[in-house]
Amino acid sequence: MSGVTSETRLAALAAAATGLQRTASAAAALEVVARAAGADAAVVWPGSAGTVDAVSWEGAAPERPAARVPFGEVEDWSDADGRRWRVAGLPGGGALALAGGPDEPELLTALAALLEPALAVASASALVQRALLPEALPRLPSIELAAHYAAGSAGGGGDWYDAFELPDGRLGLAVGDTMGRGVGAAARMGQVRAALRAYALEGHPPAEVLRLLDAFVRTFDEAAFTTCAYVRYDPESRRLSAATAGHVPPLVLEADGTGAYLDLDPGVPLGAGTMRQGFSVDHVSGLAVDATVVLLTDGVLGAGVDDGLARVRAAAAGAAGGGAEAVATAVAAVAAPGAADDVALVAMRARSQSPTSEDGTRSLDVELPPSVHAARVARARVLAALADWGHGGSDDAGGPGAFEAVDAVVLLTDELVTNAVLHAQSALRLQLQGRRDVLRVSVTDESPRLPAPRHQEPMAEGGRGLRLVELLASRWGVDPLPLGKRIWFEVDLAAG
């Protein structure tokens, strides 16, 4: 397009303006401009357009010209290979370079002016998308988490993931794909993710969460079909419940890499079909120690779904021994480089509840909030840890005495945590240590007030905590601390 007529110029600008209205990424916007200009290759270096990095089309990757080209000016430039480029300044200080394109400065300047707003929109979309994803993953003593998100080359869409601790100590995991691209899709995605978390925090099981979420999606002014998978994991029982709405089922891997996708009916997308169609019923299964669960969006799979599912399973199996982060990295790598669709995934590894020291002592250390749910969370953590240590029932190696000791430990832990929440009203620290013949529990709070057992009236509702400790514990005590106190007790496993 070296010689440009007025008709050719208008046609190129019209093609660029029309095409840019449908783009949602910097790469797509650059391709529209390059094709409208008839260029062989193109590169853009954004200036004030923001966070979008240098983008190339048709594999072009020359170094940026050293001299800044002002907007309204066009300069010739040759790269290291001697290829000739025409470089036009962008309004915000960046530059657009075209190889094999038009020589006319007016057309290049007009194309640069059209391109920069599209780059700004792409940058805003990416910023909104990332801002609406979780800032951090929850940290739980028996759970290892990792996540990955990458926007597709067609622009940030509505793919998302979430991970959050529920008030009762369970963990919620979700991934989804909301229809559309750009800022609008990112905003709808944020609404859907926030609504799912709100329904989950109310305590609903996965299938009910999706039913409520479907009703919410139907309130949108425009169609926002969303596929979604939501799972809830209970570290106390190691039970996983899951449901999907038109989405890829979760993948469950054993520690040795063997595993499969959960066998459940995928259901229909949120906002599609009729309210009576519903979604998959809750699928409940147990997880072994060091098992890994992976939730992902279909951007990982590529065009061939069955082949993509097989490649994801193989990649995850090969990394299963490395933990959640290794699995997430391996699964993310299955997606083709430069794929058009977004990629979102979250991986969870159900670890052993507690480490073992060199002398054989096993320990659990948990921070608890001063809330009504603290005692329930404490019971869950203690029961799961003791089950890991082989103290789960009267048929264990410890015999009936060990089983009764476990009951005492759980009951007394509940009492001490409840008392701390009621009276200390501060953050709590629960520690459990287990040796071959004794279990030790301590609860630390920030209140300097030292407790003392008192006579218990038959109909009194409170005051029984330390009386129970006196009756059931083998030993107990209170340690004053510079910032609070620590109440502890020990139960001998042979004391049955």
Coordinates of C-alpha atoms in Angstrom, one line a residue:
M1 CA 0.0 0.0 0.0
S2 CA 2.8 2.4 -0.9
G3 CA 0.7 4.6 -3.1
V4 CA -2.5 5.5 -1.3
T5 CA -5.6 7.0 -2.9
S6 CA -8.3 8.8 -0.9
E7 CA -10.7 5.9 -1.5
T8 CA -8.0 3.4 -0.3
R9 CA -7.3 5.6 2.7
L10 CA -11.0 5.7 3.7
A11 CA -11.4 2.0 3.2
A12 CA -8.5 1.2 5.4
L13 CA -9.6 3.5 8.1
A14 CA -13.2 2.2 7.9
A15 CA -11.9 -1.4 8.2
A16 CA -9.8 -0.5 11.1
A17 CA -12.5 1.4 13.0
T18 CA -15.0 -1.4 12.4
G19 CA -12.7 -4.1 13.4
L20 CA -11.4 -2.4 16.6
Q21 CA -15.0 -2.2 17.9
R22 CA -15.0 -6.0 18.2
T23 CA -11.5 -6.5 19.8
A24 CA -10.8 -7.1 23.4
S25 CA -7.0 -7.6 23.5
A26 CA -4.0 -5.6 22.4
A27 CA -2.9 -8.4 20.0
A28 CA -6.3 -8.5 18.3
A29 CA -6.3 -4.7 18.0
L30 CA -2.9 -4.7 16.4
E31 CA -3.9 -7.4 13.9
V32 CA -6.9 -5.4 12.8
V33 CA -4.8 -2.3 12.2
A34 CA -2.1 -4.2 10.4
R35 CA -4.5 -6.0 8.1
A36 CA -6.3 -2.7 7.4
A37 CA -3.0 -1.2 6.4
G38 CA -1.9 -4.2 4.3
A39 CA 1.2 -4.6 6.3
D40 CA 3.3 -7.8 6.4
A41 CA 4.2 -7.4 10.1
A42 CA 3.5 -5.1 12.9
V43 CA 4.7 -4.1 16.4
V44 CA 3.2 -1.7 18.9
W45 CA 5.0 -0.3 22.0
P46 CA 2.3 1.3 24.2
G47 CA 3.0 4.5 26.0
S48 CA 0.3 5.9 28.2
A49 CA -2.0 3.0 27.1
G50 CA -0.8 1.5 30.4
T51 CA 0.0 -2.1 31.3
V52 CA -0.1 -3.8 27.9
D53 CA 3.4 -4.8 27.0
A54 CA 4.9 -4.6 23.5
V55 CA 2.8 -6.7 21.2
S56 CA 3.7 -8.1 17.8
W57 CA 1.9 -9.6 14.8
E58 CA 3.2 -12.2 12.4
G59 CA 6.2 -13.0 14.6
A60 CA 7.8 -9.5 14.4
A61 CA 9.9 -8.7 17.4
P62 CA 12.3 -5.9 16.6
E63 CA 13.9 -3.8 19.3
R64 CA 12.1 -0.5 20.0
P65 CA 13.7 2.5 18.2
A66 CA 15.9 4.5 20.5
A67 CA 14.4 7.8 19.5
R68 CA 10.8 8.7 20.5
V69 CA 8.5 9.4 17.6
P70 CA 6.0 12.2 18.4
F71 CA 2.4 11.7 17.5
G72 CA 1.7 13.1 14.1
E73 CA 5.2 12.2 12.8
V74 CA 6.3 9.1 10.9
E75 CA 9.9 7.9 10.5
D76 CA 11.7 5.2 8.6
W77 CA 13.5 2.7 10.7
S78 CA 15.5 -0.5 9.9
D79 CA 15.9 -3.3 12.4
A80 CA 18.9 -5.5 13.0
D81 CA 18.0 -7.7 10.0
G82 CA 17.8 -4.7 7.7
R83 CA 14.0 -4.8 7.4
R84 CA 12.4 -1.5 6.7
W85 CA 9.7 -0.2 9.1
R86 CA 7.5 2.8 9.1
V87 CA 7.1 4.0 12.7
A88 CA 4.2 6.3 13.7
G89 CA 4.0 7.9 17.1
L90 CA 0.9 7.1 19.3
P91 CA -0.9 10.0 21.1
G92 CA 0.2 8.7 24.5
G93 CA 3.8 8.4 23.7
G94 CA 4.1 4.9 22.3
A95 CA 4.8 3.8 18.8
L96 CA 3.3 1.7 16.0
A97 CA 5.7 0.1 13.5
L98 CA 4.5 -1.5 10.2
A99 CA 6.6 -3.4 7.8
G100 CA 5.4 -3.6 4.2
G101 CA 2.6 -1.2 4.9
P102 CA 1.7 2.3 3.6
D103 CA 4.2 5.1 3.2
E104 CA 1.6 7.9 3.7
P105 CA 2.1 9.7 7.0
E106 CA -1.5 10.8 7.2
L107 CA -2.9 7.2 7.0
L108 CA -0.3 5.9 9.5
T109 CA -1.1 8.7 11.9
A110 CA -4.8 8.1 11.7
L111 CA -4.3 4.4 12.3
A112 CA -2.1 5.1 15.3
A113 CA -4.9 7.4 16.7
L114 CA -7.5 4.6 16.2
L115 CA -5.3 2.0 17.8
E116 CA -4.4 3.7 21.1
P117 CA -8.0 3.8 22.6
A118 CA -8.3 0.0 21.8
L119 CA -5.0 -0.6 23.7
A120 CA -6.4 1.4 26.6
V121 CA -9.6 -0.7 26.7
A122 CA -7.6 -3.9 26.5
S123 CA -5.4 -2.7 29.4
A124 CA -8.5 -1.7 31.5
S125 CA -10.1 -5.1 30.8
A126 CA -7.0 -6.9 31.9
L127 CA -6.7 -4.8 35.1
V128 CA -10.4 -5.3 35.9
Q129 CA -10.1 -9.1 35.3
R130 CA -7.1 -9.5 37.6
A131 CA -8.5 -7.1 40.3
L132 CA -11.6 -9.3 40.6
L133 CA -9.6 -12.5 41.1
P134 CA -8.6 -13.5 44.7
E135 CA -5.7 -11.4 46.1
A136 CA -4.4 -14.5 48.0
L137 CA -5.3 -18.1 48.6
P138 CA -6.3 -19.2 52.1
R139 CA -3.7 -20.8 54.3
L140 CA -4.9 -23.9 56.2
P141 CA -2.6 -26.3 58.1
S142 CA -3.8 -29.5 56.2
I143 CA -4.4 -28.0 52.8
E144 CA -2.0 -26.9 50.1
L145 CA -3.4 -24.6 47.4
A146 CA -2.2 -23.2 44.1
A147 CA -3.9 -21.3 41.3
H148 CA -3.1 -20.0 37.8
Y149 CA -4.8 -17.5 35.5
A150 CA -3.7 -16.3 32.0
A151 CA -5.8 -14.1 29.7
G152 CA -6.3 -15.5 26.2
S153 CA -4.8 -13.8 23.1
A154 CA -8.4 -12.8 22.1
G155 CA -8.6 -10.6 25.3
G156 CA -9.5 -11.1 28.9
G157 CA -12.8 -12.9 29.1
G158 CA -14.9 -14.2 32.0
D159 CA -12.7 -17.1 33.3
W160 CA -12.2 -17.0 37.0
Y161 CA -11.3 -19.1 40.1
D162 CA -11.9 -18.8 43.8
A163 CA -10.8 -20.4 47.1
F164 CA -12.1 -19.5 50.5
E165 CA -12.4 -20.9 54.0
L166 CA -16.0 -21.5 55.2
P167 CA -17.0 -20.5 58.7
D168 CA -17.2 -24.1 59.8
G169 CA -13.6 -24.9 58.8
R170 CA -14.4 -26.4 55.5
L171 CA -12.9 -25.1 52.2
G172 CA -14.7 -23.9 49.1
L173 CA -13.1 -24.1 45.6
A174 CA -14.7 -22.8 42.4
V175 CA -13.9 -22.1 38.8
G176 CA -16.1 -20.7 36.1
D177 CA -16.4 -19.2 32.7
T178 CA -18.7 -16.2 32.1
M179 CA -19.7 -15.5 28.5
G180 CA -18.1 -12.6 26.7
R181 CA -14.9 -10.6 26.6
G182 CA -13.6 -7.2 27.7
V183 CA -14.6 -5.0 30.7
G184 CA -18.2 -6.0 30.6
A185 CA -17.4 -9.8 30.8
A186 CA -14.9 -9.1 33.6
A187 CA -17.5 -7.1 35.6
R188 CA -20.1 -9.8 35.2
M189 CA -17.5 -12.4 36.2
G190 CA -16.8 -10.5 39.4
Q191 CA -20.5 -10.4 40.3
V192 CA -20.9 -14.1 39.7
R193 CA -17.8 -15.0 41.8
A194 CA -18.9 -12.7 44.6
A195 CA -22.4 -14.2 44.6
L196 CA -21.1 -17.8 44.6
R197 CA -18.9 -17.0 47.6
A198 CA -21.8 -15.4 49.5
Y199 CA -24.1 -18.4 48.9
A200 CA -21.3 -20.8 49.9
L201 CA -20.6 -18.9 53.1
E202 CA -24.3 -19.3 54.1
G203 CA -23.5 -23.1 54.3
H204 CA -25.4 -24.4 51.3
P205 CA -24.1 -27.6 49.6
P206 CA -22.6 -27.3 46.1
A207 CA -25.7 -28.1 44.1
E208 CA -27.8 -25.7 46.1
V209 CA -25.2 -23.0 45.7
L210 CA -25.4 -23.4 41.9
R211 CA -29.2 -23.3 42.0
L212 CA -29.1 -20.0 43.8
L213 CA -26.4 -18.7 41.6
D214 CA -28.5 -19.6 38.5
A215 CA -31.4 -17.5 39.8
F216 CA -28.9 -14.6 40.4
V217 CA -27.5 -14.8 36.9
R218 CA -31.0 -14.6 35.4
T219 CA -31.4 -11.1 36.9
F220 CA -28.7 -9.7 34.6
D221 CA -30.0 -7.3 31.9
E222 CA -28.2 -9.2 29.2
A223 CA -27.4 -12.9 28.7
A224 CA -24.4 -13.9 30.8
F225 CA -24.3 -17.7 30.5
T226 CA -21.8 -19.1 33.0
T227 CA -20.3 -22.6 33.4
C228 CA -19.1 -23.4 36.9
A229 CA -17.7 -26.1 39.1
Y230 CA -17.9 -25.8 42.9
V231 CA -16.5 -28.2 45.5
R232 CA -16.5 -28.2 49.2
Y233 CA -13.9 -30.0 51.2
D234 CA -14.1 -31.0 54.9
P235 CA -10.6 -31.6 56.4
E236 CA -12.2 -33.3 59.4
S237 CA -13.8 -36.1 57.4
R238 CA -11.7 -35.8 54.3
R239 CA -15.0 -35.7 52.4
L240 CA -15.3 -33.8 49.1
S241 CA -18.7 -32.8 47.7
A242 CA -19.0 -31.3 44.2
A243 CA -21.5 -30.0 41.6
T244 CA -21.1 -28.5 38.2
A245 CA -23.2 -26.3 35.8
G246 CA -22.2 -27.2 32.3
H247 CA -18.5 -27.3 33.3
V248 CA -15.5 -29.6 33.1
P249 CA -15.6 -32.0 36.1
P250 CA -13.0 -31.8 38.8
L251 CA -9.9 -34.1 38.5
V252 CA -8.9 -36.1 41.5
L253 CA -5.4 -37.6 41.7
E254 CA -4.0 -40.0 44.3
A255 CA -0.5 -39.4 45.6
D256 CA 1.0 -41.9 43.1
G257 CA -0.6 -40.0 40.2
T258 CA -3.5 -42.4 39.5
G259 CA -6.8 -40.7 39.2
A260 CA -9.8 -39.7 37.2
Y261 CA -12.4 -37.0 36.7
L262 CA -15.4 -37.1 39.0
D263 CA -18.2 -39.1 37.4
L264 CA -21.0 -36.6 37.6
D265 CA -23.6 -35.2 35.2
P266 CA -22.2 -31.8 34.1
G267 CA -25.7 -30.2 34.2
V268 CA -26.5 -27.0 32.2
P269 CA -24.8 -23.6 32.3
L270 CA -26.1 -21.0 34.7
G271 CA -28.6 -18.8 33.0
A272 CA -29.4 -21.4 30.3
G273 CA -32.3 -23.8 30.0
T274 CA -35.1 -23.8 32.5
M275 CA -35.1 -23.5 36.3
R276 CA -36.4 -27.0 36.6
Q277 CA -33.5 -28.6 34.7
G278 CA -31.2 -28.0 37.6
F279 CA -27.6 -29.0 37.9
S280 CA -25.6 -32.1 38.8
V281 CA -26.5 -33.4 42.2
D282 CA -23.8 -33.3 44.9
H283 CA -21.1 -35.9 44.3
V284 CA -19.5 -37.0 47.6
S285 CA -16.3 -38.9 47.9
G286 CA -13.4 -39.3 50.3
L287 CA -9.9 -38.1 49.7
A288 CA -6.8 -39.9 50.8
V289 CA -3.8 -38.2 52.3
D290 CA -1.8 -36.3 49.7
A291 CA -4.6 -36.6 47.1
T292 CA -4.9 -33.6 44.8
V293 CA -8.1 -32.0 43.3
V294 CA -7.9 -29.8 40.2
L295 CA -10.6 -27.5 38.9
L296 CA -10.0 -25.9 35.5
T297 CA -11.7 -24.0 32.7
D298 CA -12.0 -25.3 29.2
G299 CA -9.4 -22.8 27.9
V300 CA -6.8 -25.4 29.1
L301 CA -8.2 -28.1 26.9
G302 CA -8.0 -26.5 23.5
A303 CA -10.2 -27.5 20.5
G304 CA -10.3 -31.2 21.2
V305 CA -12.1 -31.7 24.5
D306 CA -11.5 -35.4 25.0
D307 CA -7.9 -35.1 23.9
G308 CA -7.4 -32.1 26.2
L309 CA -8.9 -33.9 29.2
A310 CA -6.4 -36.8 28.6
R311 CA -3.5 -34.4 28.3
V312 CA -4.5 -32.6 31.5
R313 CA -4.7 -35.9 33.4
A314 CA -1.3 -37.1 32.1
A315 CA 0.3 -33.8 32.9
A316 CA -1.2 -33.7 36.4
A317 CA -0.3 -37.3 37.1
G318 CA 3.4 -36.6 36.2
A319 CA 3.5 -33.8 38.7
A320 CA 1.4 -35.3 41.5
G321 CA 4.4 -36.0 43.7
G322 CA 5.4 -32.3 43.7
G323 CA 2.4 -30.9 45.4
A324 CA -0.4 -28.5 44.4
E325 CA 2.0 -25.9 42.8
A326 CA 3.7 -28.4 40.6
V327 CA 0.4 -29.8 39.5
A328 CA -1.0 -26.4 38.7
T329 CA 2.1 -25.5 36.7
A330 CA 1.9 -28.7 34.7
V331 CA -1.8 -28.4 33.9
A332 CA -1.4 -24.7 32.9
A333 CA 1.4 -25.8 30.5
V334 CA -1.1 -28.0 28.6
A335 CA -2.8 -24.9 27.2
A336 CA -1.3 -24.0 23.8
P337 CA 0.9 -20.9 23.8
G338 CA -1.0 -17.9 22.6
A339 CA -4.3 -19.7 22.9
A340 CA -7.4 -17.4 22.3
D341 CA -9.2 -18.5 25.4
D342 CA -8.5 -17.7 29.0
V343 CA -6.9 -20.3 31.3
A344 CA -8.0 -20.5 34.9
L345 CA -7.4 -23.3 37.4
V346 CA -7.0 -24.0 41.1
A347 CA -5.4 -27.1 42.7
M348 CA -5.8 -28.4 46.2
R349 CA -3.7 -31.0 47.9
A350 CA -5.1 -32.7 51.1
R351 CA -2.0 -33.0 53.1
S352 CA -1.4 -34.9 56.4
Q353 CA -2.7 -32.8 59.3
S354 CA 0.6 -32.5 61.1
P355 CA 4.3 -33.0 60.8
T356 CA 6.4 -35.5 62.8
S357 CA 9.6 -34.3 64.7
E358 CA 12.8 -36.3 64.9
D359 CA 11.9 -37.7 68.3
G360 CA 8.5 -39.0 67.0
T361 CA 6.4 -36.1 68.4
R362 CA 3.6 -35.1 66.0
S363 CA 2.2 -31.6 66.2
L364 CA -0.6 -29.4 65.0
D365 CA -0.6 -25.6 65.3
V366 CA -3.7 -23.6 64.3
E367 CA -4.6 -19.9 64.5
L368 CA -8.3 -19.4 65.4
P369 CA -10.5 -16.3 65.1
P370 CA -12.5 -15.3 68.2
S371 CA -15.8 -16.3 66.6
V372 CA -18.7 -18.7 67.3
H373 CA -17.2 -21.1 64.7
A374 CA -13.8 -21.4 66.5
A375 CA -14.8 -24.5 68.6
R376 CA -16.1 -26.3 65.5
V377 CA -13.0 -25.6 63.6
A378 CA -10.8 -26.7 66.5
R379 CA -12.7 -30.0 66.8
A380 CA -12.3 -30.6 63.1
R381 CA -8.6 -29.9 63.1
V382 CA -8.0 -32.1 66.2
L383 CA -10.1 -35.0 65.0
A384 CA -8.4 -35.0 61.6
A385 CA -4.9 -34.8 63.1
L386 CA -5.6 -37.6 65.5
A387 CA -7.0 -39.8 62.7
D388 CA -3.8 -39.2 60.8
W389 CA -1.9 -40.3 63.9
G390 CA -3.9 -43.6 64.1
H391 CA -6.2 -42.6 67.0
G392 CA -9.5 -42.8 65.2
G393 CA -11.4 -45.5 67.0
S394 CA -11.3 -48.4 69.4
D395 CA -10.0 -50.8 66.8
D396 CA -6.8 -48.7 66.4
A397 CA -3.4 -49.9 67.7
G398 CA -4.0 -47.9 70.9
G399 CA -7.0 -50.0 71.8
P400 CA -10.1 -48.9 73.7
G401 CA -8.1 -46.7 76.0
A402 CA -6.7 -44.7 73.1
F403 CA -10.2 -44.2 71.8
E404 CA -11.5 -42.9 75.1
A405 CA -8.5 -40.6 75.4
V406 CA -9.4 -39.1 72.0
D407 CA -12.9 -38.4 73.1
A408 CA -11.5 -36.7 76.2
V409 CA -9.1 -34.6 74.1
V410 CA -11.8 -33.5 71.7
L411 CA -14.3 -32.6 74.5
L412 CA -11.7 -30.7 76.5
T413 CA -10.4 -28.8 73.4
D414 CA -14.0 -27.8 72.7
E415 CA -14.4 -26.5 76.2
L416 CA -11.2 -24.5 76.3
V417 CA -11.7 -22.9 72.9
T418 CA -15.3 -22.0 73.8
N419 CA -14.2 -20.4 77.1
A420 CA -11.4 -18.4 75.4
V421 CA -13.9 -17.1 72.8
L422 CA -16.3 -16.0 75.5
H423 CA -13.9 -14.5 78.0
A424 CA -10.7 -13.5 76.2
Q425 CA -12.3 -12.2 73.0
S426 CA -9.0 -12.3 71.2
A427 CA -7.2 -14.3 68.5
L428 CA -6.5 -17.8 69.7
R429 CA -3.7 -20.3 69.1
L430 CA -4.5 -24.1 69.4
Q431 CA -1.6 -26.5 69.6
L432 CA -1.8 -30.3 69.8
Q433 CA 1.2 -32.6 70.4
G434 CA 1.1 -36.3 70.2
R435 CA 3.7 -38.8 71.5
R436 CA 3.5 -42.5 71.8
D437 CA 1.8 -42.4 75.2
V438 CA 0.4 -38.9 75.7
L439 CA -1.6 -36.2 73.9
R440 CA -1.1 -32.6 74.9
V441 CA -3.3 -29.6 74.0
S442 CA -2.8 -26.0 74.7
V443 CA -5.0 -22.9 74.0
T444 CA -3.3 -19.5 74.0
D445 CA -5.2 -16.2 74.2
E446 CA -4.3 -12.6 74.8
S447 CA -6.3 -12.1 78.0
P448 CA -4.2 -11.8 81.2
R449 CA -7.0 -13.0 83.4
L450 CA -6.2 -16.5 84.8
P451 CA -9.0 -19.0 85.1
A452 CA -9.8 -21.0 88.2
P453 CA -12.3 -23.9 88.6
R454 CA -15.3 -23.1 90.7
H455 CA -18.2 -25.1 92.2
Q456 CA -20.6 -26.0 89.5
E457 CA -24.3 -25.5 90.2
P458 CA -26.4 -28.3 88.7
M459 CA -28.5 -26.1 86.4
A460 CA -25.7 -23.6 85.5
E461 CA -25.0 -23.0 81.8
G462 CA -21.4 -22.0 82.2
G463 CA -18.3 -22.6 84.3
R464 CA -17.9 -26.3 83.6
G465 CA -14.8 -26.1 81.4
L466 CA -12.1 -26.4 84.0
R467 CA -14.1 -28.8 86.1
L468 CA -14.1 -31.1 83.1
V469 CA -10.4 -30.6 82.6
E470 CA -9.8 -31.5 86.3
L471 CA -11.9 -34.7 85.9
L472 CA -10.7 -36.0 82.5
A473 CA -7.2 -34.7 82.0
S474 CA -4.2 -36.6 83.4
R475 CA -2.4 -33.2 84.0
W476 CA -3.3 -29.6 83.3
G477 CA -2.0 -26.1 84.1
V478 CA -2.1 -22.4 83.2
D479 CA 1.1 -20.6 82.1
P480 CA 1.0 -16.7 82.3
L481 CA 2.6 -15.1 79.3
P482 CA 3.7 -11.5 78.7
L483 CA 0.7 -11.0 76.4
G484 CA -1.9 -13.3 77.8
K485 CA -1.9 -16.9 79.0
R486 CA -1.7 -20.5 77.9
I487 CA -4.0 -23.2 79.3
W488 CA -2.9 -26.7 78.7
F489 CA -3.8 -30.3 79.5
E490 CA -2.4 -33.8 78.9
V491 CA -4.2 -37.1 78.5
D492 CA -2.3 -40.3 78.8
L493 CA -3.2 -42.8 76.1
A494 CA -3.0 -45.7 78.5
A495 CA -5.2 -44.0 81.0
G496 CA -8.5 -45.1 79.3

